[in-house]
PDB file of C-alpha atoms in Angstrom:
ATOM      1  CA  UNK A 248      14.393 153.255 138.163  1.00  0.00           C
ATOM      2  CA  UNK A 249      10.902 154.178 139.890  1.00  0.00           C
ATOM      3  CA  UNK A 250      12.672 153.454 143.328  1.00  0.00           C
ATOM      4  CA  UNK A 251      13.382 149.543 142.451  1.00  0.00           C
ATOM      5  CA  UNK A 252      15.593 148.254 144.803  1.00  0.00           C
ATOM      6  CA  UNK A 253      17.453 145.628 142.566  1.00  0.00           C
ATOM      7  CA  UNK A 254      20.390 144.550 145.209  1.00  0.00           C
ATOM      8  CA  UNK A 255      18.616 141.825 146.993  1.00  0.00           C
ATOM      9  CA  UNK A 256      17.608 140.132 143.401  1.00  0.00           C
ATOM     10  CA  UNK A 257      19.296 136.874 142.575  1.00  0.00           C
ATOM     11  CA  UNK A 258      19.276 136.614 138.481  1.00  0.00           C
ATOM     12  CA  UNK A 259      19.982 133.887 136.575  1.00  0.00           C
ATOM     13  CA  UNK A 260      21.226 134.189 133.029  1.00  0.00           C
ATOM     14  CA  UNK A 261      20.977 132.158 130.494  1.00  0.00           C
ATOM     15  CA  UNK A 262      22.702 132.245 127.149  1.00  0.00           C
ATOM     16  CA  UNK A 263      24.993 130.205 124.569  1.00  0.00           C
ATOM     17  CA  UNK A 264      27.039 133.642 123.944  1.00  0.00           C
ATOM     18  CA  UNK A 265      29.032 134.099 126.373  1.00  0.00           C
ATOM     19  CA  UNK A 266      29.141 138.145 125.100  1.00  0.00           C
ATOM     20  CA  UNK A 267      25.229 138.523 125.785  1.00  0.00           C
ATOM     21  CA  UNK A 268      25.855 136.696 129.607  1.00  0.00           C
ATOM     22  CA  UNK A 269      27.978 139.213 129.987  1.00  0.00           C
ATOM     23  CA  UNK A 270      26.459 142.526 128.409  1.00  0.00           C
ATOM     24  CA  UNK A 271      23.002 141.650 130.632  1.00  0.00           C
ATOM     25  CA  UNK A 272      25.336 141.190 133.446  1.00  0.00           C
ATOM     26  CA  UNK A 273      26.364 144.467 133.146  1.00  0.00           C
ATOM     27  CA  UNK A 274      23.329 146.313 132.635  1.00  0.00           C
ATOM     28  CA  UNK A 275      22.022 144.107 135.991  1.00  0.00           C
ATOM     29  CA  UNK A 276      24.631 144.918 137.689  1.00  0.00           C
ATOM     30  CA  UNK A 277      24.514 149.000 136.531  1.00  0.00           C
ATOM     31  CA  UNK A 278      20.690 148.319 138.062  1.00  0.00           C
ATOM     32  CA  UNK A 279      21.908 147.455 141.096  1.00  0.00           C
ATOM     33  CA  UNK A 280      21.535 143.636 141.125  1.00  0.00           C
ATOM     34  CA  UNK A 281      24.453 141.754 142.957  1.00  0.00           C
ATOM     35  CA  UNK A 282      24.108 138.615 142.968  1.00  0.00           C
ATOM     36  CA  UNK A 283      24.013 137.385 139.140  1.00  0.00           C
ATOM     37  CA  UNK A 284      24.388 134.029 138.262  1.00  0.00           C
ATOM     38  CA  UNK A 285      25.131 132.484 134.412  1.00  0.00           C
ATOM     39  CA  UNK A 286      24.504 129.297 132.583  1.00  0.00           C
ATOM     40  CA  UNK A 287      25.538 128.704 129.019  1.00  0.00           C
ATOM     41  CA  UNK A 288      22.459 126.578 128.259  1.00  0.00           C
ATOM     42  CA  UNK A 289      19.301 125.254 129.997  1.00  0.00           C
ATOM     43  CA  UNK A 290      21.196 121.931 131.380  1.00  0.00           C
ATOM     44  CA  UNK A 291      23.525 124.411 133.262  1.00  0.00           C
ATOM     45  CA  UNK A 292      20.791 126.762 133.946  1.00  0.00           C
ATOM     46  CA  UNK A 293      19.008 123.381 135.918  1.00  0.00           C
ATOM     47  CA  UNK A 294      21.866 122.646 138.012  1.00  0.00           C
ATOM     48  CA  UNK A 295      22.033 126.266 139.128  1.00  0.00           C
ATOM     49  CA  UNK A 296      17.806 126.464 140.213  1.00  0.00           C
ATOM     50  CA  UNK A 297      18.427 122.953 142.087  1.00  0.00           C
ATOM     51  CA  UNK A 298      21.592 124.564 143.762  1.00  0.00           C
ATOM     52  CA  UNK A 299      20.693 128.439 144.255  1.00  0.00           C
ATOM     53  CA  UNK A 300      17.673 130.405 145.050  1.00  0.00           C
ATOM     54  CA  UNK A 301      16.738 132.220 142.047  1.00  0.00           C
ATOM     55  CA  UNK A 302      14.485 135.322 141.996  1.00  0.00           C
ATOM     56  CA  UNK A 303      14.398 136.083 137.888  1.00  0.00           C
ATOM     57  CA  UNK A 304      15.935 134.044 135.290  1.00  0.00           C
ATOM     58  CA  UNK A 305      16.832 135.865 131.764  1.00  0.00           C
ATOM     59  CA  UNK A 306      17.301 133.033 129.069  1.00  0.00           C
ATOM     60  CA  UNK A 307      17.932 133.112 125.612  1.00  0.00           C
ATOM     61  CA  UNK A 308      15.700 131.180 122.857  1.00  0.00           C
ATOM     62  CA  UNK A 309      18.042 128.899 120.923  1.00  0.00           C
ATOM     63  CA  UNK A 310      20.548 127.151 122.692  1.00  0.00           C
ATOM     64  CA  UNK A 311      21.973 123.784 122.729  1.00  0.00           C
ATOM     65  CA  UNK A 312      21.826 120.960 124.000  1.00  0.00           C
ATOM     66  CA  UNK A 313      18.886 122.637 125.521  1.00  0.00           C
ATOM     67  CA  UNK A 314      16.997 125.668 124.479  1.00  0.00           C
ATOM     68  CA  UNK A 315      14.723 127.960 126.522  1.00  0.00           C
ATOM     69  CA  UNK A 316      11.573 126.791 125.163  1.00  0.00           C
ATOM     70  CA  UNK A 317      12.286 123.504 126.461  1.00  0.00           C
ATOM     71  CA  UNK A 318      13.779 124.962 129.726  1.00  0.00           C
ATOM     72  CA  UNK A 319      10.904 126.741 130.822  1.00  0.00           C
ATOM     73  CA  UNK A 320       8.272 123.626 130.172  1.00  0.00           C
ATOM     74  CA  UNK A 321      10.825 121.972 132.656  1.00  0.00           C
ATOM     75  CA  UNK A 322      10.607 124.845 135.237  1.00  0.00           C
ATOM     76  CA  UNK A 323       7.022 125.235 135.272  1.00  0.00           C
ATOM     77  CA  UNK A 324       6.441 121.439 135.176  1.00  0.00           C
ATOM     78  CA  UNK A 325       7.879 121.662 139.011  1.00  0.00           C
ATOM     79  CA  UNK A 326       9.467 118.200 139.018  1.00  0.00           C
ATOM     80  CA  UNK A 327      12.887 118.620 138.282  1.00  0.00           C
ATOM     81  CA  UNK A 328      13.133 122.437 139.600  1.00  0.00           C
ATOM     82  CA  UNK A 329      12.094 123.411 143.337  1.00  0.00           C
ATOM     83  CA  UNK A 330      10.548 126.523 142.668  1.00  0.00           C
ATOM     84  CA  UNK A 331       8.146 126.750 139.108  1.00  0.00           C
ATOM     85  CA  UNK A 332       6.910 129.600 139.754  1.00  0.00           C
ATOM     86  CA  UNK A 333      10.202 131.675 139.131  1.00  0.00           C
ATOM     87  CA  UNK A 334       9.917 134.362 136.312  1.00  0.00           C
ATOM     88  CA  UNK A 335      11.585 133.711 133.058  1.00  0.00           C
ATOM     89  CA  UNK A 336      12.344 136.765 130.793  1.00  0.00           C
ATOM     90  CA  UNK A 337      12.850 135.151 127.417  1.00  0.00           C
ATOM     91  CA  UNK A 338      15.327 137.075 125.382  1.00  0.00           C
ATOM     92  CA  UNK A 339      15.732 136.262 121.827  1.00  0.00           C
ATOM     93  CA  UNK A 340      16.111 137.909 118.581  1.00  0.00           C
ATOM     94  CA  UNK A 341      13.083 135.703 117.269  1.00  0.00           C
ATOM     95  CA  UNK A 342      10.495 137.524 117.618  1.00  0.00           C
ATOM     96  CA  UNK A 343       7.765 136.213 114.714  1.00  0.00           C
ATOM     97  CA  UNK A 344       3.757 136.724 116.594  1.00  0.00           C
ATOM     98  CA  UNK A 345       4.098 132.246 115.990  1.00  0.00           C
ATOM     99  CA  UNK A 346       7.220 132.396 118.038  1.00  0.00           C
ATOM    100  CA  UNK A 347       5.743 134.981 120.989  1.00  0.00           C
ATOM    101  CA  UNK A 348       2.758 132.310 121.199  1.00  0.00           C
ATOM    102  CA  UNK A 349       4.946 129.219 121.383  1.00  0.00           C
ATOM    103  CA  UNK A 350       6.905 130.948 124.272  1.00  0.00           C
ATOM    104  CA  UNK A 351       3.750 132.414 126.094  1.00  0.00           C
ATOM    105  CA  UNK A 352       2.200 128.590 125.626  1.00  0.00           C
ATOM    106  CA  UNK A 353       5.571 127.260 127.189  1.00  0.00           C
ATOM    107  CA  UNK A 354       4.967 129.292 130.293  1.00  0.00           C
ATOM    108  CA  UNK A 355       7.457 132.555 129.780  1.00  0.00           C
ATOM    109  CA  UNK A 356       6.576 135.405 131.905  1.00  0.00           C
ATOM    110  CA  UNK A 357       7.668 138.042 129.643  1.00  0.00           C
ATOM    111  CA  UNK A 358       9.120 138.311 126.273  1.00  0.00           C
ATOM    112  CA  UNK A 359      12.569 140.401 125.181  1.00  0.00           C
ATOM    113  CA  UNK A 360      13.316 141.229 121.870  1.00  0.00           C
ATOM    114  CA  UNK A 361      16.906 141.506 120.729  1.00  0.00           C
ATOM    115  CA  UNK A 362      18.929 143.922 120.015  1.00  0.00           C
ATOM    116  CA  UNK A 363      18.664 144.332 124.008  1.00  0.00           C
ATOM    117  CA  UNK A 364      18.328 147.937 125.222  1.00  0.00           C
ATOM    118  CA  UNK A 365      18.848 148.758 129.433  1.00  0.00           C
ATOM    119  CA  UNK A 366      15.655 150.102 129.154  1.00  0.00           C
ATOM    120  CA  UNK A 367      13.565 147.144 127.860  1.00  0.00           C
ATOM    121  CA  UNK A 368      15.559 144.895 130.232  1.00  0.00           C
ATOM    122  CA  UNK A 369      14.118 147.363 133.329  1.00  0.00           C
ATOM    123  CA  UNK A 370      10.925 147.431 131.538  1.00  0.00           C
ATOM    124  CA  UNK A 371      10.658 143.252 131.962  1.00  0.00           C
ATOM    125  CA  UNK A 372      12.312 143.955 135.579  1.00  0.00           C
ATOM    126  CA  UNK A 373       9.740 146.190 136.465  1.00  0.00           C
ATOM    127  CA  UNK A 374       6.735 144.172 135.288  1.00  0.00           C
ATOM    128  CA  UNK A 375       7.938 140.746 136.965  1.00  0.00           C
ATOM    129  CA  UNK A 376       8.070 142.611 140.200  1.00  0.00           C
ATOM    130  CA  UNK A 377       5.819 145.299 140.349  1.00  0.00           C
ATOM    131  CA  UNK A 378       3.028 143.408 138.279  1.00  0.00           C
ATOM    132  CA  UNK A 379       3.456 140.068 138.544  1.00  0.00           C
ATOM    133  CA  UNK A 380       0.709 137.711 136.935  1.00  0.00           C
ATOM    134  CA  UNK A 381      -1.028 135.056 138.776  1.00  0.00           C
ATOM    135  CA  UNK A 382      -0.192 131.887 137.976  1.00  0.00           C
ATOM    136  CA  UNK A 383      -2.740 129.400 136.440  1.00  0.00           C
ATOM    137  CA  UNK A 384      -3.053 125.471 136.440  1.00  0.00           C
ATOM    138  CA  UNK A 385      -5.176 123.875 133.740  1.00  0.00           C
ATOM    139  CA  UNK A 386      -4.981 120.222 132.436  1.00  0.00           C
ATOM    140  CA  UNK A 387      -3.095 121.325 129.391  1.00  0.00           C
ATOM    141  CA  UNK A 388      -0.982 124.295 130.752  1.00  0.00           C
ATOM    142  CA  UNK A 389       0.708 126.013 134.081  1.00  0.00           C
ATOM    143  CA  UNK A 390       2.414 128.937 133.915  1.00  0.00           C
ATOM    144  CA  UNK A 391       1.767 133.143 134.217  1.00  0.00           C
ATOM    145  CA  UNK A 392      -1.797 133.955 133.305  1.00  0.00           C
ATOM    146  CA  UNK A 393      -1.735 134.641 129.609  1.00  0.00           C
ATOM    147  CA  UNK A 394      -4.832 137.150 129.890  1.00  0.00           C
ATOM    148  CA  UNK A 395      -3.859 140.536 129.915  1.00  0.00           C
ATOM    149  CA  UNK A 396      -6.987 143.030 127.598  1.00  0.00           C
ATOM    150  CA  UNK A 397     -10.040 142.033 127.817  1.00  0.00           C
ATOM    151  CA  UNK A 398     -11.027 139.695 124.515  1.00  0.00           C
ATOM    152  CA  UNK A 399     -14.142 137.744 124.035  1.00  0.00           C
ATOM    153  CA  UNK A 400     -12.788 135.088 121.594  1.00  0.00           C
ATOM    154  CA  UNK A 401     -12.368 132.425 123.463  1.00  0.00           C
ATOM    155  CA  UNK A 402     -15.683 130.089 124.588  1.00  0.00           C
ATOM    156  CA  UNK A 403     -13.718 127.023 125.673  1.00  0.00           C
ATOM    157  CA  UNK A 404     -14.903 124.874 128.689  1.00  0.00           C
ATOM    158  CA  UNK A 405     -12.262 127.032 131.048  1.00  0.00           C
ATOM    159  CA  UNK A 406     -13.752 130.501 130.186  1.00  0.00           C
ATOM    160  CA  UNK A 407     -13.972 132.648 133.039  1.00  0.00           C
ATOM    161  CA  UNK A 408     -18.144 133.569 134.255  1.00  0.00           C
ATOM    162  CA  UNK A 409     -17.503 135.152 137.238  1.00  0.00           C
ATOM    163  CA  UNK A 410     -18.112 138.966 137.328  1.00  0.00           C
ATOM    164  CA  UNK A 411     -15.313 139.735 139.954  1.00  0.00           C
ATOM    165  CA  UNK A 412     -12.932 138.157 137.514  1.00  0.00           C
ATOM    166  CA  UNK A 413     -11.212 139.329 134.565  1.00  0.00           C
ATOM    167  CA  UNK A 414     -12.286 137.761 131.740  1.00  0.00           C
ATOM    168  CA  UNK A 415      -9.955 135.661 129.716  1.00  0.00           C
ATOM    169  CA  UNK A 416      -7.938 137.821 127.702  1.00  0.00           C
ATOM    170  CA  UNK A 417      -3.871 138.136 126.558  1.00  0.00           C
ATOM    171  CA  UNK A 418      -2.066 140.656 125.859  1.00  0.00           C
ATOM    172  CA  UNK A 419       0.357 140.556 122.791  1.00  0.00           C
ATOM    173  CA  UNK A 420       0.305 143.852 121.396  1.00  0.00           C
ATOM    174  CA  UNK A 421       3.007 144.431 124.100  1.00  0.00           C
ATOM    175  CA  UNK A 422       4.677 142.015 122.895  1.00  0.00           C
ATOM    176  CA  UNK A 423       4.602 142.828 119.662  1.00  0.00           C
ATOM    177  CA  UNK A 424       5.809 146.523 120.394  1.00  0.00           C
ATOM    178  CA  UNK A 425       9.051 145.365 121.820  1.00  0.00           C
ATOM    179  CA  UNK A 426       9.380 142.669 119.152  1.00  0.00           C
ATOM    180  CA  UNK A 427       9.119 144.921 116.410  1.00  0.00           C
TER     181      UNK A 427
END
């Protein structure tokens, strides 16, 4: 586990299958993690960041009355949740390049494809701890910095100049990997 110490984490997990709460339980808790929360949807999943200090939240796509699309936009708009900047792991067996791009535009830190191995889950771990992402704040969007490779495409008015800066890329092809 690269010398992760997991046991002071507090995960939240979100899913409508009460089978999947409890298989990424398991591997969390084979990681090391002991304090693990779980919500069956994203109205649950608020009550528990307005009551409980969550490191990492895990949530599933579709869910209802509340899905994790629409969970995260809430998180990261900082309202209705005291802390927005909280990493969300969106697991989810959809895992189209449209469907990557509506959760990376939502504000998701880091995509998990289903079937869910141990390994990808400590992969995600891993990356939301040891690498984390600086968050950005534009008039249209707050969440991780999508810009990951270096990609000249993009000319927009909030294109990065500055030499010390990297310049505004994304990476999916990591995301595509695991989806695939």
């Amino acid at each position: 586990m690269d010398a992760y110490d997991f046991s002071r984490l507090t995960v939240l997990v979100v899913d409508d299958n009460c089978h999947m709460r409890q298989l990424v339980r398991n591997i969390l808790y084979a990681f090391g993690c002991q304090t693990i929360h779980d919500a069956a949807d994203g109205t649950q999943a608020i009550s528990m960041l307005q009551s409980h200090q969550i490191d990492i939240l895990i949530a599933d796509w579709m869910m209802k009355p509340m899905d994790g699309i629409e969970l995260t936009k809430i998180i990261r708009k900082g309202d209705v949740v005291p802390n927005p900047y909280v990493p969300v792991i969106m697991l989810t067996a959809h895992t189209t390049m449209q469907n990557i791009l509506v959760a990376r535009e939502a504000g998701v830190t880091e995509y998990l494809a289903k079937p869910l191995t141990p390994r990808s889950l400590l992969t995600r771990l891993q990356m939301v701890i040891g690498s984390p992402r600086p968050f950005v704040r534009t008039a249209q969007f707050f969440g991780p910095d999508r810009r990951r490779k270096d990609s000249s495409f993009y000319t927009g008015p909030e294109r990065r100049e500055d030499a010390d800066s990297p310049k505004d890329t994304f990476e999916l092809d990591d995301m595509e990997e695991d989806a695939a």
